[in-house]
Structure formats: C-alpha cells, structure tokens
Amino acid sequence: MKKTTLATLVGAAAFAAAGAANATIVVGGENGYEFSVDGNINQFYTYADADTASGDVKNSGVENGLLPTFFGFNVKAPEINGLTVAARVSISPSTNGGSYTANNFGQGNAMEQREAFATVDGGFGQIMLGKGLGLYAANNILLDQTLYGVGATGGDSGITTLGRIGYGYDYANWRSQIRWTSVDMAGFKVALAVMDADKVGAFTNTDGDFATAASGEQDPRYEASLSYGTAFDGGSLKLWLDGMSQEVEATTDAGAGTSIKSSAYTLGGQVMLGGFEFVAAYYDNKGVGDLGGLVYSSATDVNGDERDGDGYYAQIGYNFAGSTWVKASYGESTLDRTSDEKSGAITNAYDIDTRSMTTVGIYHDVTANLKLVAEYSQMEDEFHSATDDTDTDVFSVGGFISW
C-alpha cells in the first residue's frame, strides 16, 4: 500500500480529477483490477471566547475540524474498449460528543454517508453517478486553508466546524447527482450536473427536537463549472466559474404554495508562484440563505420572497522548506433583507447581516501521514437590528493522521 496525501480525503473532487486513489492494493494478480483504501482521523482542541450582547461567553471543545474523519474504499477496473470504470464509497464518522445542543441539533456521534459514486472515463470525458461533492463552490472550499483546520466555531459544534462556510463562500455540499466532465481542452474543462434539490423550510422546535418543515421539490438542481488550469516556470494558475439553479415549492408556513427560486454563481482563482500561494473568490446568490445554505429557513422571508446574498474571501500563504505552510485569509458573507422586511411589514425578520472572519494558521507536515495544525480565527457577526455585534476569538491546536 502506497502512502496517500490529504488531498484524497475530500473524495469526489480529487477522485474525479485524478482517478483512483494513490494508495492501491492490486487484487487478482495481472487482471488489472485495483482496490485501495484511504482516510484520516483529525482532532482539535478549540477554545472560543465570544463577546456578545449578553456578556462574555467562553467555551472549550475537543472536536473534528471542518473535515470529519474519513474512511474510503476505491475500486478501479482495467480499461476495456476505451472505457475505465471506477467506484468510491466512504464513511464519515464524527468524533464529536452526542449530547443535544442548540448548535448540533442532536447530531453528535453521527455516521455520515458523504460519498457513494461510480465513474466511467473515456474519450468523451467522465460520467459520474452517485453522491459526491457538488460543483458549485467546490474550489472555494477545497483551496481554503481552514479545510485542514477549524475556522468558525463556538467550541460547541455539531458534526464538524464551519471552516469558512458562511464567512466568505457558500457550502458546496455532498449531493446525489449525475455529472459529466469534459476532457482537458488546452487547460479548459467543463462540468455539467443534475442533482437532487435542497429542501427549503423553517426549523421548528418541539420539545427540544429540531425538524425541517416540509417542502415539495418541483425540479432538480442544476450545477455547472468552467475551469482553466496551466503551469508555467516557477508556478501555476487555476481559474473557475461555477453556477447553480434550483426551484422548489414551499408547502408549509405563510409561503405555502409559493415557488422558491434559488440561484448563485462564484468565480475565483489560485496562483502558485515560487513558495507563495494566492487565492481569491467572490460569490453572489439569491434564495440560498445564511451559512451557505446550511440554514435553509433563512433563504426566504415568511412570505416566500427570496433573500439576496454575496461575499468573498482572499488568502495568501508561503511554504517553508516544502513542509510548512503559513497562511492568512479574510472573508465575509452578507445576507440582505427582503423589501417587506426592510419596510417593517414583516416584524420577525431574520436578523443576520454580515459574517466576517480573519484566520491565520500554521500547517506542518511532520511526515506524509501526520499533519500538525495551529490556527487562530477572529469571527464577527453583525446584525440588522441588534445594537451589539458578536465578536469571537477561536484558538485551535490539533492535526491529522492520514493513510
């Protein structure tokens, strides 16, 4: 079994781009089939100090970072008639505690199923069938420094921390999909996908249990991506433009029967030059909601009118001796009120205005299988009506053991 890198842990995006995982055990002798496993265990000690309208709140936690643990199984068949078939299934258990909190909705100790897909590669490109990381905003999260860290948290997370989700970009999410990706065309690639749509509804609280209000799906979700990559002396360049669109029909609350249309796009780039890395991305959305769509109730007001949002993040890093990255980034996400909320016609309006976060971190590879991480983030949540913003300092130390 050969050693793998942490890049394989995100699964769908890396696997679709590179084929089977790097850690392989060839079974069946010379028949050409390959079987491989990969994964990680990551754990962090986090300390969060929040300055809120009601006072100073301190909280400590021992938890996953933005990534949960992963254990992935990969199979790749030999090429037959110009086609190569492969598949990946992974499990993503959380190491976090299982007690109910207002932030984790009782989902601690969860065993997630983020990936279960097959691919067919040929002269036409690649067809992917199953569940994996979405196209929209995938590069934003895959290139974010907090992917291998903690980022936004209150020290009391659910299955994982947020990283920079909702603090500079939307969540790509793990989606059931049928996807086509073109072959490389002088550095350009196109990807198109039809996916299962998100549900849009309000969270309701009954006896301490959270559940989402029902929403009827009208159409699938559509996502697309156009990317360009090239290498040059001393560096490389990557650019991307992603978009998504979906429409669902609300069946509960004041917006019952209302057709809710969600759409978004993001564009960004990465430049590697010498030992430096530069990343920047911008997004604009409508009917997506707070925290990159993780809180679907914030996508619309109670009448079903969609809220607008946008945001960006910028990141710079330098690599020392090929094994230690020092990175810093800033990002923010804004969610506007609808016209009825601004006029006061709706009095119980969703109050969040802007979430921003500055992060600095050190990411050191002790070996190919051991990464140590120290990270500091300063989060700020601003509200439309509240007189006091919430400022949170987050310190985290931990790392990854990978295979």
mmCIF file of N, CA and C in Angstrom, residues 233-296:
data_model
loop_
_atom_site.group_PDB
_atom_site.id
_atom_site.type_symbol
_atom_site.label_atom_id
_atom_site.label_comp_id
_atom_site.label_asym_id
_atom_site.label_seq_id
_atom_site.Cartn_x
_atom_site.Cartn_y
_atom_site.Cartn_z
ATOM 1 N N ASP A 233 6.851 28.365 -15.682
ATOM 2 C CA ASP A 233 8.104 28.290 -14.934
ATOM 3 C C ASP A 233 7.943 28.921 -13.560
ATOM 4 N N GLY A 234 8.098 28.105 -12.525
ATOM 5 C CA GLY A 234 8.048 28.603 -11.159
ATOM 6 C C GLY A 234 6.665 28.685 -10.560
ATOM 7 N N GLY A 235 5.630 28.205 -11.286
ATOM 8 C CA GLY A 235 4.305 28.319 -10.691
ATOM 9 C C GLY A 235 3.193 27.724 -11.528
ATOM 10 N N SER A 236 1.957 28.054 -11.148
ATOM 11 C CA SER A 236 0.773 27.559 -11.842
ATOM 12 C C SER A 236 -0.382 28.532 -11.625
ATOM 13 N N LEU A 237 -1.411 28.377 -12.469
ATOM 14 C CA LEU A 237 -2.593 29.227 -12.409
ATOM 15 C C LEU A 237 -3.835 28.366 -12.537
ATOM 16 N N LYS A 238 -4.859 28.647 -11.710
ATOM 17 C CA LYS A 238 -6.148 27.979 -11.814
ATOM 18 C C LYS A 238 -7.249 29.015 -11.676
ATOM 19 N N LEU A 239 -8.231 28.963 -12.596
ATOM 20 C CA LEU A 239 -9.379 29.872 -12.571
ATOM 21 C C LEU A 239 -10.654 29.042 -12.660
ATOM 22 N N TRP A 240 -11.756 29.524 -12.075
ATOM 23 C CA TRP A 240 -13.009 28.795 -12.159
ATOM 24 C C TRP A 240 -14.200 29.743 -12.119
ATOM 25 N N LEU A 241 -15.288 29.289 -12.750
ATOM 26 C CA LEU A 241 -16.583 29.961 -12.728
ATOM 27 C C LEU A 241 -17.638 28.867 -12.560
ATOM 28 N N ASP A 242 -18.364 28.886 -11.439
ATOM 29 C CA ASP A 242 -19.376 27.877 -11.133
ATOM 30 C C ASP A 242 -20.735 28.547 -10.984
ATOM 31 N N GLY A 243 -21.788 27.779 -11.245
ATOM 32 C CA GLY A 243 -23.125 28.292 -11.042
ATOM 33 C C GLY A 243 -24.092 27.202 -10.653
ATOM 34 N N MET A 244 -25.231 27.587 -10.065
ATOM 35 C CA MET A 244 -26.278 26.640 -9.683
ATOM 36 C C MET A 244 -27.638 27.288 -9.833
ATOM 37 N N SER A 245 -28.679 26.436 -10.014
ATOM 38 C CA SER A 245 -30.046 26.903 -10.086
ATOM 39 C C SER A 245 -30.971 25.784 -9.635
ATOM 40 N N GLN A 246 -31.992 26.130 -8.844
ATOM 41 C CA GLN A 246 -32.992 25.154 -8.446
ATOM 42 C C GLN A 246 -34.303 25.866 -8.143
ATOM 43 N N GLU A 247 -35.400 25.103 -8.164
ATOM 44 C CA GLU A 247 -36.712 25.646 -7.857
ATOM 45 C C GLU A 247 -37.498 24.612 -7.068
ATOM 46 N N VAL A 248 -38.016 25.019 -5.909
ATOM 47 C CA VAL A 248 -38.837 24.138 -5.089
ATOM 48 C C VAL A 248 -40.112 24.865 -4.706
ATOM 49 N N GLU A 249 -41.111 24.123 -4.298
ATOM 50 C CA GLU A 249 -42.384 24.707 -3.896
ATOM 51 C C GLU A 249 -42.576 24.539 -2.402
ATOM 52 N N ALA A 250 -42.714 25.651 -1.692
ATOM 53 C CA ALA A 250 -42.942 25.600 -0.254
ATOM 54 C C ALA A 250 -44.342 25.059 0.012
ATOM 55 N N THR A 251 -44.456 24.152 0.979
ATOM 56 C CA THR A 251 -45.758 23.555 1.283
ATOM 57 C C THR A 251 -46.207 23.854 2.704
ATOM 58 N N THR A 252 -45.418 24.633 3.449
ATOM 59 C CA THR A 252 -45.786 24.994 4.813
ATOM 60 C C THR A 252 -45.507 26.467 5.043
ATOM 61 N N ASP A 253 -45.916 26.964 6.208
ATOM 62 C CA ASP A 253 -45.697 28.345 6.623
ATOM 63 C C ASP A 253 -46.506 29.303 5.755
ATOM 64 N N ALA A 254 -46.273 30.588 5.931
ATOM 65 C CA ALA A 254 -47.050 31.601 5.208
ATOM 66 C C ALA A 254 -46.801 31.538 3.713
ATOM 67 N N GLY A 255 -45.653 30.960 3.308
ATOM 68 C CA GLY A 255 -45.324 30.880 1.886
ATOM 69 C C GLY A 255 -45.824 29.628 1.217
ATOM 70 N N ALA A 256 -46.771 28.917 1.802
ATOM 71 C CA ALA A 256 -47.264 27.663 1.233
ATOM 72 C C ALA A 256 -47.730 27.871 -0.198
ATOM 73 N N GLY A 257 -47.298 26.966 -1.067
ATOM 74 C CA GLY A 257 -47.675 27.048 -2.469
ATOM 75 C C GLY A 257 -46.813 27.988 -3.280
ATOM 76 N N THR A 258 -45.872 28.674 -2.638
ATOM 77 C CA THR A 258 -45.009 29.622 -3.328
ATOM 78 C C THR A 258 -43.849 28.902 -3.989
ATOM 79 N N SER A 259 -43.543 29.263 -5.205
ATOM 80 C CA SER A 259 -42.388 28.712 -5.895
ATOM 81 C C SER A 259 -41.144 29.501 -5.493
ATOM 82 N N ILE A 260 -40.176 28.827 -4.912
ATOM 83 C CA ILE A 260 -38.956 29.474 -4.423
ATOM 84 C C ILE A 260 -37.821 29.155 -5.384
ATOM 85 N N LYS A 261 -37.267 30.169 -6.012
ATOM 86 C CA LYS A 261 -36.195 30.001 -6.980
ATOM 87 C C LYS A 261 -34.865 30.401 -6.342
ATOM 88 N N SER A 262 -33.900 29.495 -6.386
ATOM 89 C CA SER A 262 -32.568 29.746 -5.842
ATOM 90 C C SER A 262 -31.555 29.714 -6.979
ATOM 91 N N SER A 263 -30.629 30.636 -6.957
ATOM 92 C CA SER A 263 -29.580 30.675 -7.965
ATOM 93 C C SER A 263 -28.338 31.304 -7.361
ATOM 94 N N ALA A 264 -27.183 30.982 -7.938
ATOM 95 C CA ALA A 264 -25.929 31.530 -7.423
ATOM 96 C C ALA A 264 -24.817 31.317 -8.433
ATOM 97 N N TYR A 265 -23.777 32.128 -8.330
ATOM 98 C CA TYR A 265 -22.563 31.885 -9.105
ATOM 99 C C TYR A 265 -21.367 32.273 -8.253
ATOM 100 N N THR A 266 -20.225 31.729 -8.582
ATOM 101 C CA THR A 266 -18.988 32.086 -7.910
ATOM 102 C C THR A 266 -17.862 32.040 -8.929
ATOM 103 N N LEU A 267 -16.899 32.936 -8.795
ATOM 104 C CA LEU A 267 -15.709 32.926 -9.629
ATOM 105 C C LEU A 267 -14.502 33.176 -8.755
ATOM 106 N N GLY A 268 -13.388 32.561 -9.145
ATOM 107 C CA GLY A 268 -12.197 32.698 -8.316
ATOM 108 C C GLY A 268 -10.961 32.224 -9.028
ATOM 109 N N GLY A 269 -9.838 32.330 -8.332
ATOM 110 C CA GLY A 269 -8.576 31.919 -8.913
ATOM 111 C C GLY A 269 -7.535 31.614 -7.861
ATOM 112 N N GLN A 270 -6.557 30.814 -8.270
ATOM 113 C CA GLN A 270 -5.414 30.477 -7.428
ATOM 114 C C GLN A 270 -4.143 30.653 -8.247
ATOM 115 N N VAL A 271 -3.155 31.317 -7.673
ATOM 116 C CA VAL A 271 -1.850 31.476 -8.300
ATOM 117 C C VAL A 271 -0.796 30.911 -7.361
ATOM 118 N N MET A 272 0.018 29.983 -7.870
ATOM 119 C CA MET A 272 1.180 29.473 -7.148
ATOM 120 C C MET A 272 2.411 30.071 -7.809
ATOM 121 N N LEU A 273 3.245 30.757 -7.037
ATOM 122 C CA LEU A 273 4.411 31.443 -7.584
ATOM 123 C C LEU A 273 5.566 31.327 -6.601
ATOM 124 N N GLY A 274 6.578 30.550 -6.994
ATOM 125 C CA GLY A 274 7.652 30.274 -6.054
ATOM 126 C C GLY A 274 7.100 29.536 -4.859
ATOM 127 N N GLY A 275 7.362 30.024 -3.674
ATOM 128 C CA GLY A 275 6.800 29.415 -2.476
ATOM 129 C C GLY A 275 5.488 30.023 -2.037
ATOM 130 N N PHE A 276 4.955 30.976 -2.819
ATOM 131 C CA PHE A 276 3.739 31.690 -2.442
ATOM 132 C C PHE A 276 2.498 31.069 -3.070
ATOM 133 N N GLU A 277 1.384 31.236 -2.362
ATOM 134 C CA GLU A 277 0.071 30.878 -2.889
ATOM 135 C C GLU A 277 -0.867 32.062 -2.677
ATOM 136 N N PHE A 278 -1.654 32.394 -3.720
ATOM 137 C CA PHE A 278 -2.663 33.437 -3.636
ATOM 138 C C PHE A 278 -3.994 32.858 -4.094
ATOM 139 N N VAL A 279 -5.038 33.043 -3.283
ATOM 140 C CA VAL A 279 -6.378 32.556 -3.619
ATOM 141 C C VAL A 279 -7.370 33.685 -3.385
ATOM 142 N N ALA A 280 -8.307 33.853 -4.312
ATOM 143 C CA ALA A 280 -9.376 34.827 -4.122
ATOM 144 C C ALA A 280 -10.630 34.311 -4.810
ATOM 145 N N ALA A 281 -11.805 34.549 -4.209
ATOM 146 C CA ALA A 281 -13.064 34.098 -4.781
ATOM 147 C C ALA A 281 -14.185 35.038 -4.358
ATOM 148 N N TYR A 282 -15.180 35.179 -5.238
ATOM 149 C CA TYR A 282 -16.365 36.010 -4.979
ATOM 150 C C TYR A 282 -17.597 35.198 -5.334
ATOM 151 N N TYR A 283 -18.712 35.417 -4.614
ATOM 152 C CA TYR A 283 -19.954 34.746 -4.967
ATOM 153 C C TYR A 283 -21.133 35.706 -4.813
ATOM 154 N N ASP A 284 -22.224 35.371 -5.497
ATOM 155 C CA ASP A 284 -23.475 36.120 -5.402
ATOM 156 C C ASP A 284 -24.607 35.104 -5.464
ATOM 157 N N ASN A 285 -25.603 35.218 -4.570
ATOM 158 C CA ASN A 285 -26.681 34.228 -4.569
ATOM 159 C C ASN A 285 -28.034 34.884 -4.310
ATOM 160 N N LYS A 286 -29.086 34.101 -4.559
ATOM 161 C CA LYS A 286 -30.458 34.519 -4.295
ATOM 162 C C LYS A 286 -31.240 33.278 -3.878
ATOM 163 N N GLY A 287 -31.935 33.369 -2.740
ATOM 164 C CA GLY A 287 -32.709 32.243 -2.266
ATOM 165 C C GLY A 287 -31.876 31.096 -1.750
ATOM 166 N N VAL A 288 -30.668 31.385 -1.253
ATOM 167 C CA VAL A 288 -29.779 30.349 -0.694
ATOM 168 C C VAL A 288 -29.777 30.408 0.823
ATOM 169 N N GLY A 289 -29.586 31.596 1.391
ATOM 170 C CA GLY A 289 -29.683 31.736 2.830
ATOM 171 C C GLY A 289 -28.366 31.851 3.550
ATOM 172 N N ASP A 290 -28.456 31.819 4.872
ATOM 173 C CA ASP A 290 -27.322 32.032 5.763
ATOM 174 C C ASP A 290 -26.424 30.809 5.815
ATOM 175 N N LEU A 291 -25.152 31.024 6.118
ATOM 176 C CA LEU A 291 -24.174 29.945 6.293
ATOM 177 C C LEU A 291 -24.100 29.035 5.079
ATOM 178 N N GLY A 292 -24.188 29.650 3.898
ATOM 179 C CA GLY A 292 -24.007 28.897 2.677
ATOM 180 C C GLY A 292 -25.087 27.893 2.409
ATOM 181 N N GLY A 293 -26.311 28.120 2.926
ATOM 182 C CA GLY A 293 -27.408 27.203 2.686
ATOM 183 C C GLY A 293 -27.551 26.115 3.726
ATOM 184 N N LEU A 294 -26.719 26.128 4.761
ATOM 185 C CA LEU A 294 -26.861 25.142 5.834
ATOM 186 C C LEU A 294 -28.112 25.427 6.660
ATOM 187 N N VAL A 295 -28.534 26.706 6.713
ATOM 188 C CA VAL A 295 -29.756 27.088 7.417
ATOM 189 C C VAL A 295 -30.776 27.483 6.354
ATOM 190 N N TYR A 296 -31.532 26.513 5.880
ATOM 191 C CA TYR A 296 -32.399 26.755 4.736
ATOM 192 C C TYR A 296 -33.541 27.710 5.072
#
